[in-house]
Short mmCIF file of C-alpha atoms in Angstrom, two decimals:
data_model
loop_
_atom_site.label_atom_id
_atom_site.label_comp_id
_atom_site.label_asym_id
_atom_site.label_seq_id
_atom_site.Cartn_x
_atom_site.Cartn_y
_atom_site.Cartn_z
CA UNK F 7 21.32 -2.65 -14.06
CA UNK F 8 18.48 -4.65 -13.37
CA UNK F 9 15.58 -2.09 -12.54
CA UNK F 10 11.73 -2.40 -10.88
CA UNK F 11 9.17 -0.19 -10.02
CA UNK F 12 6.91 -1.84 -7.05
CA UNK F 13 4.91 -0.56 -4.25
CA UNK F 14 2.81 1.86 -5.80
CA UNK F 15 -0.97 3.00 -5.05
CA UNK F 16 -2.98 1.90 -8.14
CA UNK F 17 -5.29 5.24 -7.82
CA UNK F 18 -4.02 8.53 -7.04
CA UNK F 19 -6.62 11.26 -5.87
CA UNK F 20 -6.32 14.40 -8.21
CA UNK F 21 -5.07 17.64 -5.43
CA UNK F 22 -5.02 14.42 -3.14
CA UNK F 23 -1.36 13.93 -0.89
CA UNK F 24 2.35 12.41 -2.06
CA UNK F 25 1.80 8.51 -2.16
CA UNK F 26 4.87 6.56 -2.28
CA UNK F 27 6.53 3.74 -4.59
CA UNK F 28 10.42 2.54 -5.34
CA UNK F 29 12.52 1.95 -8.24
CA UNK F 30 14.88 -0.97 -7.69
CA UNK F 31 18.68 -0.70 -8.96
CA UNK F 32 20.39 -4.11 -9.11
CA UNK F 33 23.62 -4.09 -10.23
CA UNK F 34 24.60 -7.12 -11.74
CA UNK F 35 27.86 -6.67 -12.46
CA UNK F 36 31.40 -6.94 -10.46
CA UNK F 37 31.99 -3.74 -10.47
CA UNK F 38 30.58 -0.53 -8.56
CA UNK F 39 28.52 1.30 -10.74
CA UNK F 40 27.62 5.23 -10.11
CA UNK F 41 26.45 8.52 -11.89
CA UNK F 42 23.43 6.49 -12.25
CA UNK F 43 20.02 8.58 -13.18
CA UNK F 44 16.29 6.75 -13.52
CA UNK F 45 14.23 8.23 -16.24
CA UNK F 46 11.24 8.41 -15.30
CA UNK F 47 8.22 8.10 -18.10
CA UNK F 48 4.97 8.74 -17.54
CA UNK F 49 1.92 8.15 -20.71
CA UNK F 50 -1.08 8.67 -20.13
CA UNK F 51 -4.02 7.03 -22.25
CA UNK F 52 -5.95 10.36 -23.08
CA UNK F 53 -2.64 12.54 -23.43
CA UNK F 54 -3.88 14.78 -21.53
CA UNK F 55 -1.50 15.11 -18.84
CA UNK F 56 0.45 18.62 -18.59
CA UNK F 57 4.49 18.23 -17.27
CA UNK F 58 3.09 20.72 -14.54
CA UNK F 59 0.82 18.36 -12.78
CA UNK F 60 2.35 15.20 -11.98
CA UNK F 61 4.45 16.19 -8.81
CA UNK F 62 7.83 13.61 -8.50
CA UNK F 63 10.05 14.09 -5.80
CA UNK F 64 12.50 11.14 -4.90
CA UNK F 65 15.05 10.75 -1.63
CA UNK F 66 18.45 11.21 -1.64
CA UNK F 67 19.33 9.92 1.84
CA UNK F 68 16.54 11.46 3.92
CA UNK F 69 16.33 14.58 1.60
CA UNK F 70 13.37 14.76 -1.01
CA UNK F 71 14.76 16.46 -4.60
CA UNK F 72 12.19 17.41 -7.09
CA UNK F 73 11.89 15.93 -10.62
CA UNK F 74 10.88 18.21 -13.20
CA UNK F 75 8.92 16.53 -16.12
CA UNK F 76 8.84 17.63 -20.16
CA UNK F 77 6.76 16.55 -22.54
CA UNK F 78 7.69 15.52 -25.69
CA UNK F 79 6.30 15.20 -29.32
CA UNK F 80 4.61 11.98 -28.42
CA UNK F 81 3.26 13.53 -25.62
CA UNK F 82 4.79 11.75 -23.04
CA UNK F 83 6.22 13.46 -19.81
CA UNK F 84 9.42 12.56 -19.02
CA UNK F 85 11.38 13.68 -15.54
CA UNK F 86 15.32 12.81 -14.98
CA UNK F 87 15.99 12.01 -11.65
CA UNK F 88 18.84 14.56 -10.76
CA UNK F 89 18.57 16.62 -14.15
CA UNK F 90 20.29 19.83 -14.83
CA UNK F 91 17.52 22.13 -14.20
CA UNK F 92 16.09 20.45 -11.00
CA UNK F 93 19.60 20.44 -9.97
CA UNK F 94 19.69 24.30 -10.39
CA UNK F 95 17.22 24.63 -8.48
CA UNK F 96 18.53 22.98 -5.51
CA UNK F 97 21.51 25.03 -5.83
CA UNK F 98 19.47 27.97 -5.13
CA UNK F 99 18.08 26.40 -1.92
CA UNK F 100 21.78 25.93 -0.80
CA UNK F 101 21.20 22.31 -1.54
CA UNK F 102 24.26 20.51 -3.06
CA UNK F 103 24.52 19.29 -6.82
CA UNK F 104 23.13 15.22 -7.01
CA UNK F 105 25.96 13.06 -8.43
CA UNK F 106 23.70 10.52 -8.97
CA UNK F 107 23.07 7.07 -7.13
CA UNK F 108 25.98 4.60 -6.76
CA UNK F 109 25.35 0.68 -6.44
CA UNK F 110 27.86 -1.87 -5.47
CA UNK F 111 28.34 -4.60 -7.11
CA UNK F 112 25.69 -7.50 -7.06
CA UNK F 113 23.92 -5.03 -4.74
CA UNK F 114 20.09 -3.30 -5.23
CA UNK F 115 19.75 0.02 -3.88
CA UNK F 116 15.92 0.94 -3.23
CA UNK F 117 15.33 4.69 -4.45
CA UNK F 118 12.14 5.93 -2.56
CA UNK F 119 10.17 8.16 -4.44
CA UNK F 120 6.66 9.95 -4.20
CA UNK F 121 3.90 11.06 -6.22
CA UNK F 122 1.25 13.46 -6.27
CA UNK F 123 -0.99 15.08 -8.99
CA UNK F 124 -2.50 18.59 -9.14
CA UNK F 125 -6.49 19.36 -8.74
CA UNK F 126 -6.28 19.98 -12.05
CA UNK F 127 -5.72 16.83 -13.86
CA UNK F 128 -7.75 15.05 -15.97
CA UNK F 129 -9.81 11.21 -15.16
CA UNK F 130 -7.02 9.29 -16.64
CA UNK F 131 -4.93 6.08 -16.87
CA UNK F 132 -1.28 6.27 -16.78
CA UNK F 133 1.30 4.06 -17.08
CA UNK F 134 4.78 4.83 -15.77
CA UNK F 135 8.35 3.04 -16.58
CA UNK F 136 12.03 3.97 -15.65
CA UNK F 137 15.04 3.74 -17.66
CA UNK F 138 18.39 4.02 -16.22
CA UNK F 139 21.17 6.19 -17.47
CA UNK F 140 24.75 6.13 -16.22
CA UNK F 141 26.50 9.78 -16.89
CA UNK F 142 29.63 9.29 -18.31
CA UNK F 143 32.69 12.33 -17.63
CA UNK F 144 32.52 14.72 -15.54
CA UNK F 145 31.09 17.16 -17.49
CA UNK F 146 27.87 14.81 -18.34
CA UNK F 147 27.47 15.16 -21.73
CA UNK F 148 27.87 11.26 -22.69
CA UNK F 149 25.79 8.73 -20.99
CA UNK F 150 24.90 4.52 -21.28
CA UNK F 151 21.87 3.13 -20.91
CA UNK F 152 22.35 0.72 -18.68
CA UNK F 153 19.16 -0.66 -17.68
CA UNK F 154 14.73 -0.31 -18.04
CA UNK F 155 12.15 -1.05 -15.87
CA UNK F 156 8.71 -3.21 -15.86
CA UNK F 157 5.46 -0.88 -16.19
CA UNK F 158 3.85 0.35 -13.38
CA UNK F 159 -0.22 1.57 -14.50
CA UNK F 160 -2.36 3.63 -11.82
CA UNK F 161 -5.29 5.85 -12.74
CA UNK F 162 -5.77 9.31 -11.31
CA UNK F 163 -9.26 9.71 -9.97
CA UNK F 164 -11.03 12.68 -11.05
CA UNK F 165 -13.95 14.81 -9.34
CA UNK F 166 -16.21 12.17 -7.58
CA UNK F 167 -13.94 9.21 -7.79
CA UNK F 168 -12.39 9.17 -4.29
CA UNK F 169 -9.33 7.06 -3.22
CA UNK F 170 -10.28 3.56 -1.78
CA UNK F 171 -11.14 4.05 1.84
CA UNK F 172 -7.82 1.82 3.78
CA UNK F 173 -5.89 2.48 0.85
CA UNK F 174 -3.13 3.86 2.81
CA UNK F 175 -2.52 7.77 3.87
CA UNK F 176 -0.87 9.94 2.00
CA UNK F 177 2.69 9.16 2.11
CA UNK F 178 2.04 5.22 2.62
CA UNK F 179 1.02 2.44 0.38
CA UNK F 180 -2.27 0.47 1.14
CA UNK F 181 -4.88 -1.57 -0.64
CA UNK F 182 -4.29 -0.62 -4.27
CA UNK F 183 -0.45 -1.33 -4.10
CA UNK F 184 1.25 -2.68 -7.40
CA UNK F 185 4.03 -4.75 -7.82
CA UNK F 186 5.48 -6.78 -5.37
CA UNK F 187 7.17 -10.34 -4.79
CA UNK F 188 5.18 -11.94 -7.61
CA UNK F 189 6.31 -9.75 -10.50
CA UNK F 190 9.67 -9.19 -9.35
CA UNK F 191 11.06 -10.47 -12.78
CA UNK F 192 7.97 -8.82 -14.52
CA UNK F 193 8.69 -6.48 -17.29
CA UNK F 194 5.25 -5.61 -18.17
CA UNK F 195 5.61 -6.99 -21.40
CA UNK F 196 7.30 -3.96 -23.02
CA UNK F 197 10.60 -5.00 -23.63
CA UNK F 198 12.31 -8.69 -23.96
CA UNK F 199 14.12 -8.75 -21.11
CA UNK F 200 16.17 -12.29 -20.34
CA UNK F 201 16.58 -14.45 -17.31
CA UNK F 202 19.54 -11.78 -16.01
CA UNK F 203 17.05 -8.39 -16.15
CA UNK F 204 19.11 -7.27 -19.35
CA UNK F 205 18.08 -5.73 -22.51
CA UNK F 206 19.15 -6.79 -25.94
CA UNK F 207 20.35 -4.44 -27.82
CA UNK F 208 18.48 -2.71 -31.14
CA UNK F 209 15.95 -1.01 -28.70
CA UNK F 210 15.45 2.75 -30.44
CA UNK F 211 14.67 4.25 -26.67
CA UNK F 212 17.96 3.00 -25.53
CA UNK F 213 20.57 3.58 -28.21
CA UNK F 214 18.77 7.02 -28.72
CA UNK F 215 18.43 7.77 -24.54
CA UNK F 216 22.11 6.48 -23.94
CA UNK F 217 23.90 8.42 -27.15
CA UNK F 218 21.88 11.74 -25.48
CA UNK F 219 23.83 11.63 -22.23
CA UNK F 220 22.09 13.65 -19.17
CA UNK F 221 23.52 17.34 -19.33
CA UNK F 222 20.90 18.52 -22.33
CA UNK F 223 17.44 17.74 -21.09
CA UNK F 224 16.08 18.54 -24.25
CA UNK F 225 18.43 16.56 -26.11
CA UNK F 226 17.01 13.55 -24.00
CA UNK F 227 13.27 14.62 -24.93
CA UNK F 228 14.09 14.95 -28.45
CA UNK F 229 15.73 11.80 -28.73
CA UNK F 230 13.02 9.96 -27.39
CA UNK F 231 10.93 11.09 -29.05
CA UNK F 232 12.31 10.01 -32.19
CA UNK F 233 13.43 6.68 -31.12
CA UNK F 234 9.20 6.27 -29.84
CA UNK F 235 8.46 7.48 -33.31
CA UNK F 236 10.19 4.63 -35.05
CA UNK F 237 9.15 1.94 -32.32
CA UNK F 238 5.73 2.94 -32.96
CA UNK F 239 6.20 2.92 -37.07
CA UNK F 240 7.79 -0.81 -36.64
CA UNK F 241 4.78 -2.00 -34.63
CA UNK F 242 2.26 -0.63 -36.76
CA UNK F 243 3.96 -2.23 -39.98
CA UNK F 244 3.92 -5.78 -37.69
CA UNK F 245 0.23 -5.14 -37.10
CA UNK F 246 -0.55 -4.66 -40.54
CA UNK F 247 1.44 -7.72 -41.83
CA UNK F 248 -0.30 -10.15 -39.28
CA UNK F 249 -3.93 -8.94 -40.45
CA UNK F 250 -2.26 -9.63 -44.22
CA UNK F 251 -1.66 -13.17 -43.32
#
């Protein structure tokens, strides 16, 4: 599942409106492929971001659905699109479970999402990724990873840093836009993605995030943050070495 985040706002305004973006799901396969769940990631240079404050809702049809974000050990925020306890939720508002997106085959479906962050958060640069999950059973407790995204960086402006005037109202996209035509085939240089938008395999994040499935948040979280762990060990060690030589 080929996968891109483009159109977002490079600055959001802290207690400022919902600005939106979209996450890309090419399937390039011959076969349909549904139950399939972005993960969205969110890391913010001065961990200081709180699950709380970023505000993710994203569209099925012409209905938003909340995302609810948790951190984990790494202190990262991370928010399944369609996860067991947003899907609760809805069911309390009468709204139906979310089965998850399905994509034909050699089709992309655009999933519209939108952002917002509470008055309360920090000055701060963030940088935001997806990877893809496709829920395996009906009872969701197996999953594949089928698919990660390029990075998309913004900065949320704190007291006294307004939005860039024509930068687009509050659910639109203006000036400070990211992504686009030009990095279509970008993947932000954090993973090795070839020619056909896979990944190889060996990625920690991905064996870890696929062997989790989608019905245990937590077990997602945890996972990851294991799997980060060991990415980060392995590029420390590489760092090291090259200052060696």
């Amino acid at each position: 599942m080929r996968t891109r985040i483009h159109g977002g706002p490079a600055e959001y305004d802290a207690g400022g409106g919902f600005r939106t973006w979209y996450i890309d799901l090419t399937n390039t396969t011959d076969a349909t492929c549904g139950n399939i769940h972005p993960v969205v990631v969110l890391v913010d240079g001065k961990r200081a971001l709180r699950p709380e404050q970023p505000r993710l809702e994203f569209y099925d049809g012409e209905r938003p659905r909340p995302v609810d974000f948790e951190r984990t050990e790494q202190d990262e925020n991370i928010g399944v699109l369609g996860a067991p306890a947003s899907a609760a939720k809805g069911a309390e508002a009468g709204e139906a479970p979310f089965p998850g997106f399905t994509v034909a085959p050699g089709a992309t479906l655009s999933v519209k999402v939108r952002l917002a962050v509470t008055s309360d958060a920090v000055a701060n640069d963030v940088v935001a990724h997806a990877a893809v999950v496709q829920r395996q059973g009906d009872d969701g407790d197996d999953g594949d990873w089928v698919g990660q995204s390029n990075d998309y960086r913004f900065r949320i402006l704190g007291e006294g840093e307004g939005v860039l005037e024509g930068e687009g109202d509050s659910e639109g996209v203006g000036k400070g836009e990211v992504g686009g035509k030009d990095d279509a085939d970008s993947t932000g240089g954090r993973d090795s993605a070839d020619a056909s938008g896979r990944v190889p395999d060996g990625i920690p994040f991905a064996e870890e995030l696929a062997r989790t499935g989608l019905h245990s948040t937590r077990g997602i979280l945890a996972a990851t943050a294991g799997a980060l762990l060991l990415l980060g060990a392995g590029l420390g060690a590489l760092l090291v070495a090259r200052r060696r030589r």
